[in-house]
Amino acid sequence: MGLGRPMPELKLTSAESDQLLVWTRRHKTSQALALRAKIVLTCAQGELNMDVARRLRVSKPTVGKWRSRFVMHRLDGLLDEPRPGAPRQIGDDQVESVITKTLHDKPTDATHWSTRSMADAMGLSQTAVVRIWKAFGLQPHRTETFKLSTDPLFIEKVRDIVGLYLDPPVKAMVVCVDEKSQIQALDRTQPILPMMPGLPEKRTHDYMRHGTTTLFAALDIATGHVIGQLRRRHRGKEFLKFLSHLDESIPADLDVHVVMDNYGTHKTPAVRSWFVRHPRFQPHFTPTSASWINQVERWFADLTQKQIRRGTHRSTLALEAAIRNYLDTYNKKPRPFAWTKSADDILASIKRFCQRTSNSGH
């Protein structure tokens, strides 16, 4: 049997290997260049073109093409050839200076750069700064928040709760429990102007408060059904009453796995004693600062968006009536949330975030 054409020998220097890894990991690298870098890195491990093609889900000729081009032209062989058009007016050094200044310096009179202030500082046009920032995904005007859990049992709790979501136990119900506290009954200071063709609804920016209420809720992850109870106060006593309401509402032949956060009302001695007296209820606490893993929080977000945020209520009674109406309407056609991430996927995502943060230079 013939062995076919011999493959060109491919060996990488340490500098080439580092650059290829950068191309595969950098978020703003083009997908085509990232794929070529992966092909070369995999070929450098001594694998056959057929095995590399199967692993990366590309054709065998594609692997052979980029292997040969890298052997002949090294890193430059993986780059696209220059496109026809007008010659560039801004050199790579100027582009690098803009990026470096954007990432590492601040203007003297502001907390972040604008396109105009950067253009003045670098002697470029505002349009040029816009193009550079867009090409490299830089958005100085934007900021986002994050919070990493410092719970020492974070991994164990994530695996426990996600395991309940993806593989719930037989003859048991998994409910996500929490309370939406301090829901305000708000009314606008002037009448709301209704929506008209060409005009959105308009309301005053200021409002009047008419009291608050608290919604205790338990979401059945299998059916999407929500058991809710409204209380004027938010203490351990009210939470105990809600647990008793759950005990009455859930069939007695089912075990109940309760997913809840670490709020103080969930861990009072009275609440702990209640769980001891009701062994069919098994609490599962979410990691500290990780309420995103509790599915009922997603249901609270829907309640806020659809009923509370734009609602006007002249009394706490009116607010509670609106919440009860939303709850009754929702439970007529409940829909469970589809949890798709495994515990390994979540932990890998957090690991990538931590690695980016650690290597950011801050």
Coordinates of C-alpha atoms in Angstrom, one line a residue, residues 7-356:
M7 CA 4.0 15.7 4.7
P8 CA 6.4 18.7 5.0
E9 CA 8.1 18.7 8.4
L10 CA 6.6 21.3 10.8
K11 CA 8.5 22.6 13.8
L12 CA 7.7 25.7 15.9
T13 CA 9.9 28.1 17.7
S14 CA 8.9 29.2 21.1
A15 CA 8.0 32.7 19.7
E16 CA 5.9 31.2 16.9
S17 CA 4.1 28.9 19.4
D18 CA 3.3 31.9 21.6
Q19 CA 2.0 34.0 18.7
L20 CA -0.2 31.1 17.5
L21 CA -1.7 30.7 21.0
V22 CA -2.4 34.4 21.1
W23 CA -4.3 34.2 17.8
T24 CA -6.4 31.3 19.1
R25 CA -7.3 32.9 22.4
R26 CA -7.8 36.6 21.5
H27 CA -11.5 37.4 21.2
K28 CA -11.1 39.8 18.4
T29 CA -9.0 37.6 16.2
S30 CA -10.8 36.7 13.0
Q31 CA -12.3 33.2 13.0
A32 CA -10.4 32.3 9.9
L33 CA -7.0 33.2 11.4
A34 CA -7.8 31.5 14.7
L35 CA -8.7 28.3 12.8
R36 CA -5.4 28.4 10.8
A37 CA -3.5 28.9 14.0
K38 CA -5.2 25.8 15.5
I39 CA -4.4 23.8 12.5
V40 CA -0.7 24.6 12.7
L41 CA -0.5 24.0 16.5
T42 CA -2.2 20.6 16.1
C43 CA 0.0 19.6 13.1
A44 CA 3.1 20.6 15.2
Q45 CA 2.1 17.8 17.7
G46 CA 3.0 15.3 15.0
E47 CA -0.5 14.3 14.0
L48 CA -1.5 13.3 10.5
N49 CA -3.5 15.7 8.3
M50 CA -6.4 13.2 8.4
D51 CA -6.5 13.2 12.2
V52 CA -6.1 17.0 12.4
A53 CA -9.0 17.4 9.9
R54 CA -11.2 15.1 11.9
R55 CA -10.4 16.9 15.2
L56 CA -11.0 20.4 13.9
R57 CA -13.9 19.4 11.6
V58 CA -12.3 20.7 8.4
S59 CA -11.4 19.1 5.2
K60 CA -8.1 17.3 4.7
P61 CA -7.0 19.6 1.8
T62 CA -7.6 22.6 4.1
V63 CA -5.1 21.1 6.6
G64 CA -2.6 20.4 3.9
K65 CA -2.9 23.9 2.5
W66 CA -2.1 25.7 5.8
R67 CA 0.5 23.2 6.8
S68 CA 2.4 23.8 3.6
R69 CA 1.9 27.6 3.6
F70 CA 3.2 27.8 7.2
V71 CA 6.3 25.7 6.4
M72 CA 7.0 28.0 3.4
H73 CA 6.2 31.4 4.8
R74 CA 6.0 30.8 8.6
L75 CA 3.5 33.2 10.4
D76 CA 3.1 35.5 7.5
G77 CA 1.8 32.6 5.4
L78 CA -1.3 32.5 7.7
L79 CA -2.3 36.1 7.1
D80 CA -4.6 37.3 4.4
E81 CA -3.0 39.0 1.5
P82 CA -3.6 42.8 1.3
R83 CA -6.9 43.8 -0.3
P84 CA -6.9 46.2 -3.3
G85 CA -7.8 49.8 -2.5
A86 CA -6.5 53.1 -1.3
P87 CA -3.2 52.9 0.7
R88 CA -3.5 53.2 4.4
Q89 CA -3.0 56.7 5.9
I90 CA -2.5 55.5 9.5
G91 CA 0.4 53.1 10.3
D92 CA 0.5 50.2 12.6
D93 CA 2.5 52.2 15.2
Q94 CA -0.2 54.9 15.4
V95 CA -2.9 52.2 15.7
E96 CA -0.9 50.6 18.5
S97 CA -0.4 53.9 20.3
V98 CA -4.2 54.6 20.2
I99 CA -5.0 51.1 21.6
T100 CA -2.3 51.4 24.3
K101 CA -3.4 54.9 25.4
T102 CA -7.0 53.8 25.5
L103 CA -6.3 50.8 27.7
H104 CA -3.6 52.2 30.0
D105 CA -4.1 56.0 30.3
K106 CA -6.9 58.3 31.2
P107 CA -7.6 61.9 30.2
T108 CA -6.8 64.5 32.8
D109 CA -10.4 65.8 32.9
A110 CA -12.5 62.6 32.7
T111 CA -12.7 59.1 33.8
H112 CA -12.6 57.6 30.3
W113 CA -11.8 58.6 26.7
S114 CA -14.2 59.8 24.2
T115 CA -13.6 59.7 20.5
R116 CA -13.0 63.4 20.3
S117 CA -10.7 63.6 23.3
M118 CA -8.6 60.7 22.0
A119 CA -8.5 62.2 18.5
D120 CA -7.2 65.5 20.0
A121 CA -4.6 63.7 22.1
M122 CA -3.3 61.5 19.2
G123 CA -3.6 64.1 16.4
L124 CA -6.0 62.0 14.4
S125 CA -9.5 62.5 13.2
Q126 CA -12.5 61.4 15.2
T127 CA -13.5 59.0 12.4
A128 CA -10.1 57.3 12.6
V129 CA -10.5 56.7 16.3
V130 CA -13.9 55.3 15.8
R131 CA -12.6 52.9 13.2
I132 CA -9.7 51.8 15.4
W133 CA -11.9 51.3 18.5
K134 CA -14.5 49.3 16.5
A135 CA -11.8 47.1 14.9
F136 CA -10.5 46.1 18.3
G137 CA -13.7 46.1 20.2
L138 CA -12.8 49.0 22.5
Q139 CA -15.8 50.8 24.2
P140 CA -14.5 53.2 26.9
H141 CA -18.0 54.6 27.4
R142 CA -19.3 51.3 28.6
T143 CA -18.9 49.6 32.0
E144 CA -20.3 46.4 33.4
T145 CA -20.5 44.9 36.9
F146 CA -19.5 41.5 38.1
K147 CA -19.3 39.7 41.4
L148 CA -17.3 36.5 42.0
S149 CA -18.4 34.3 44.8
T150 CA -15.9 33.7 47.7
D151 CA -17.8 30.8 49.1
P152 CA -15.3 28.1 50.1
L153 CA -17.8 25.5 49.1
F154 CA -18.7 27.1 45.8
I155 CA -17.8 24.1 43.6
E156 CA -19.6 21.6 45.8
K157 CA -22.8 23.8 45.9
V158 CA -22.8 24.4 42.1
R159 CA -22.5 20.7 41.4
D160 CA -25.2 20.0 43.9
I161 CA -27.8 22.5 42.6
V162 CA -27.0 22.0 38.9
G163 CA -27.3 18.3 39.5
L164 CA -30.8 18.8 40.8
Y165 CA -31.7 20.9 37.7
L166 CA -30.3 18.5 35.1
D167 CA -31.1 15.2 36.8
P168 CA -33.9 15.7 39.4
P169 CA -34.5 12.8 41.8
V170 CA -37.4 10.4 41.3
K171 CA -40.6 10.9 43.4
A172 CA -39.4 14.3 44.5
M173 CA -40.1 17.9 43.7
V174 CA -37.4 20.5 43.3
V175 CA -38.5 24.0 44.1
C176 CA -36.5 27.3 43.9
V177 CA -37.5 29.5 46.8
D178 CA -36.8 33.2 47.5
E179 CA -38.6 36.4 48.4
K180 CA -38.9 39.6 46.4
S181 CA -38.8 42.1 49.2
Q182 CA -39.7 45.8 49.4
I183 CA -41.8 45.9 46.3
Q184 CA -43.0 49.5 46.2
A185 CA -46.5 50.6 45.3
L186 CA -45.7 53.6 43.2
D187 CA -48.0 56.2 41.5
R188 CA -46.9 59.0 39.1
T189 CA -47.4 62.6 40.2
Q190 CA -49.3 63.3 37.0
P191 CA -51.6 61.2 34.7
I192 CA -49.8 59.0 32.2
L193 CA -50.1 60.0 28.6
P194 CA -51.2 56.9 26.5
M195 CA -49.3 55.7 23.5
M196 CA -50.4 57.1 20.2
P197 CA -49.3 56.5 16.6
G198 CA -45.8 57.9 16.3
L199 CA -45.6 58.7 20.1
P200 CA -44.6 56.3 22.9
E201 CA -46.3 56.3 26.3
K202 CA -45.2 59.1 28.5
R203 CA -45.0 59.4 32.3
T204 CA -43.4 61.8 34.8
H205 CA -40.0 60.9 36.1
D206 CA -41.0 61.5 39.7
Y207 CA -43.5 59.4 41.7
M208 CA -45.3 58.9 45.1
R209 CA -44.8 55.9 47.3
H210 CA -47.7 54.2 48.9
G211 CA -46.1 51.4 50.9
T212 CA -44.3 48.2 50.2
T213 CA -45.0 44.4 50.2
T214 CA -43.0 41.2 50.0
L215 CA -43.6 38.2 47.7
F216 CA -42.5 34.8 48.8
A217 CA -42.4 32.4 45.9
A218 CA -41.5 28.8 45.1
L219 CA -40.9 27.8 41.5
D220 CA -41.4 24.1 40.6
I221 CA -38.5 23.6 38.1
A222 CA -40.3 20.6 36.4
T223 CA -43.6 22.3 35.5
G224 CA -42.9 26.0 36.0
H225 CA -45.7 26.4 38.5
V226 CA -45.2 29.0 41.1
I227 CA -46.6 29.0 44.6
G228 CA -46.7 32.5 46.0
Q229 CA -47.7 34.3 49.2
L230 CA -47.7 38.0 49.9
R231 CA -46.7 39.4 53.3
R232 CA -46.3 43.0 54.5
R233 CA -43.1 42.2 56.5
H234 CA -40.0 40.2 55.7
R235 CA -38.8 38.2 58.7
G236 CA -38.1 34.7 59.8
K237 CA -41.7 34.4 61.0
E238 CA -43.1 35.2 57.6
F239 CA -40.7 32.8 56.0
L240 CA -41.8 30.0 58.4
K241 CA -45.5 30.7 57.5
F242 CA -44.5 30.4 53.8
L243 CA -42.7 27.0 54.4
S244 CA -45.9 25.8 56.2
H245 CA -47.9 26.9 53.2
L246 CA -45.6 24.9 50.9
D247 CA -46.0 21.9 53.1
E248 CA -49.8 22.1 52.7
S249 CA -49.6 22.8 48.9
I250 CA -47.2 20.0 47.9
P251 CA -48.5 16.4 47.9
A252 CA -47.4 14.6 51.1
D253 CA -45.9 11.6 49.2
L254 CA -43.2 13.7 47.6
D255 CA -39.8 14.6 48.9
V256 CA -39.1 18.3 48.4
H257 CA -35.6 19.7 47.6
V258 CA -35.6 23.4 48.4
V259 CA -33.0 25.6 46.6
M260 CA -32.6 28.9 48.4
D261 CA -29.9 31.6 49.1
N262 CA -28.1 32.4 52.3
Y263 CA -30.3 35.3 53.4
G264 CA -30.5 35.6 57.2
T265 CA -34.3 34.7 57.4
H266 CA -33.5 31.3 55.8
K267 CA -31.0 30.3 58.5
T268 CA -32.7 31.4 61.8
P269 CA -32.8 28.7 64.6
A270 CA -36.6 28.5 64.1
V271 CA -36.2 27.8 60.4
R272 CA -33.5 25.2 61.0
S273 CA -35.8 23.5 63.6
W274 CA -38.7 23.5 61.0
F275 CA -36.5 21.6 58.5
V276 CA -35.6 19.1 61.2
R277 CA -39.3 18.5 62.0
H278 CA -40.1 18.1 58.3
P279 CA -37.5 15.7 57.0
R280 CA -39.1 15.4 53.6
F281 CA -37.9 19.0 53.0
Q282 CA -34.2 19.1 52.1
P283 CA -32.5 22.5 51.9
H284 CA -29.8 23.3 49.3
F285 CA -28.1 26.6 49.8
T286 CA -26.7 28.5 46.8
P287 CA -23.2 29.8 47.0
T288 CA -22.7 33.2 48.5
S289 CA -23.1 36.0 46.0
A290 CA -24.5 33.5 43.4
S291 CA -28.2 34.2 43.3
W292 CA -28.1 33.7 39.5
I293 CA -28.1 29.9 40.1
N294 CA -31.6 30.2 41.7
Q295 CA -34.2 29.9 38.9
V296 CA -36.9 31.7 40.8
E297 CA -34.8 34.9 40.3
R298 CA -35.4 34.6 36.6
W299 CA -39.1 34.4 37.3
F300 CA -38.9 37.5 39.5
A301 CA -37.3 39.3 36.5
D302 CA -40.3 38.5 34.4
L303 CA -42.6 39.7 37.1
T304 CA -40.7 43.0 37.4
Q305 CA -40.6 43.6 33.6
K306 CA -44.2 42.6 32.8
Q307 CA -46.1 43.9 35.9
I308 CA -44.2 46.0 38.4
R309 CA -41.8 48.3 36.6
R310 CA -44.4 50.2 34.5
G311 CA -47.3 49.6 36.8
T312 CA -49.0 52.4 38.8
H313 CA -50.5 51.5 42.1
R314 CA -52.2 54.0 44.5
S315 CA -52.0 51.6 47.5
T316 CA -50.3 48.5 48.7
L317 CA -53.6 46.7 48.3
A318 CA -53.7 47.6 44.6
L319 CA -50.1 46.4 44.1
E320 CA -50.9 43.1 45.8
A321 CA -54.0 42.6 43.7
A322 CA -51.9 43.2 40.6
I323 CA -49.3 40.6 41.7
R324 CA -51.9 38.0 42.6
N325 CA -53.6 38.6 39.2
Y326 CA -50.2 38.1 37.4
L327 CA -49.5 34.9 39.5
D328 CA -53.0 33.4 38.7
T329 CA -52.7 34.3 35.0
Y330 CA -49.2 32.8 34.8
N331 CA -50.1 29.6 36.6
K332 CA -52.8 28.9 34.0
K333 CA -50.1 28.2 31.4
P334 CA -46.8 27.8 33.3
R335 CA -43.6 27.2 31.4
P336 CA -40.5 25.8 33.1
F337 CA -37.1 27.3 32.4
A338 CA -34.7 25.1 30.4
W339 CA -31.4 24.9 32.3
T340 CA -28.7 24.0 29.7
K341 CA -25.3 24.6 31.4
S342 CA -23.6 21.7 33.2
A343 CA -21.6 22.3 36.4
D344 CA -18.4 21.7 34.4
D345 CA -19.5 24.3 31.8
I346 CA -20.1 26.9 34.5
L347 CA -16.9 26.2 36.3
A348 CA -14.9 26.4 33.0
S349 CA -16.5 29.7 32.2
I350 CA -15.6 31.1 35.6
K351 CA -12.0 29.8 35.1
R352 CA -11.7 31.6 31.8
F353 CA -13.0 34.8 33.3
C354 CA -10.5 34.6 36.2
Q355 CA -7.6 33.9 33.8
R356 CA -8.5 37.0 31.7

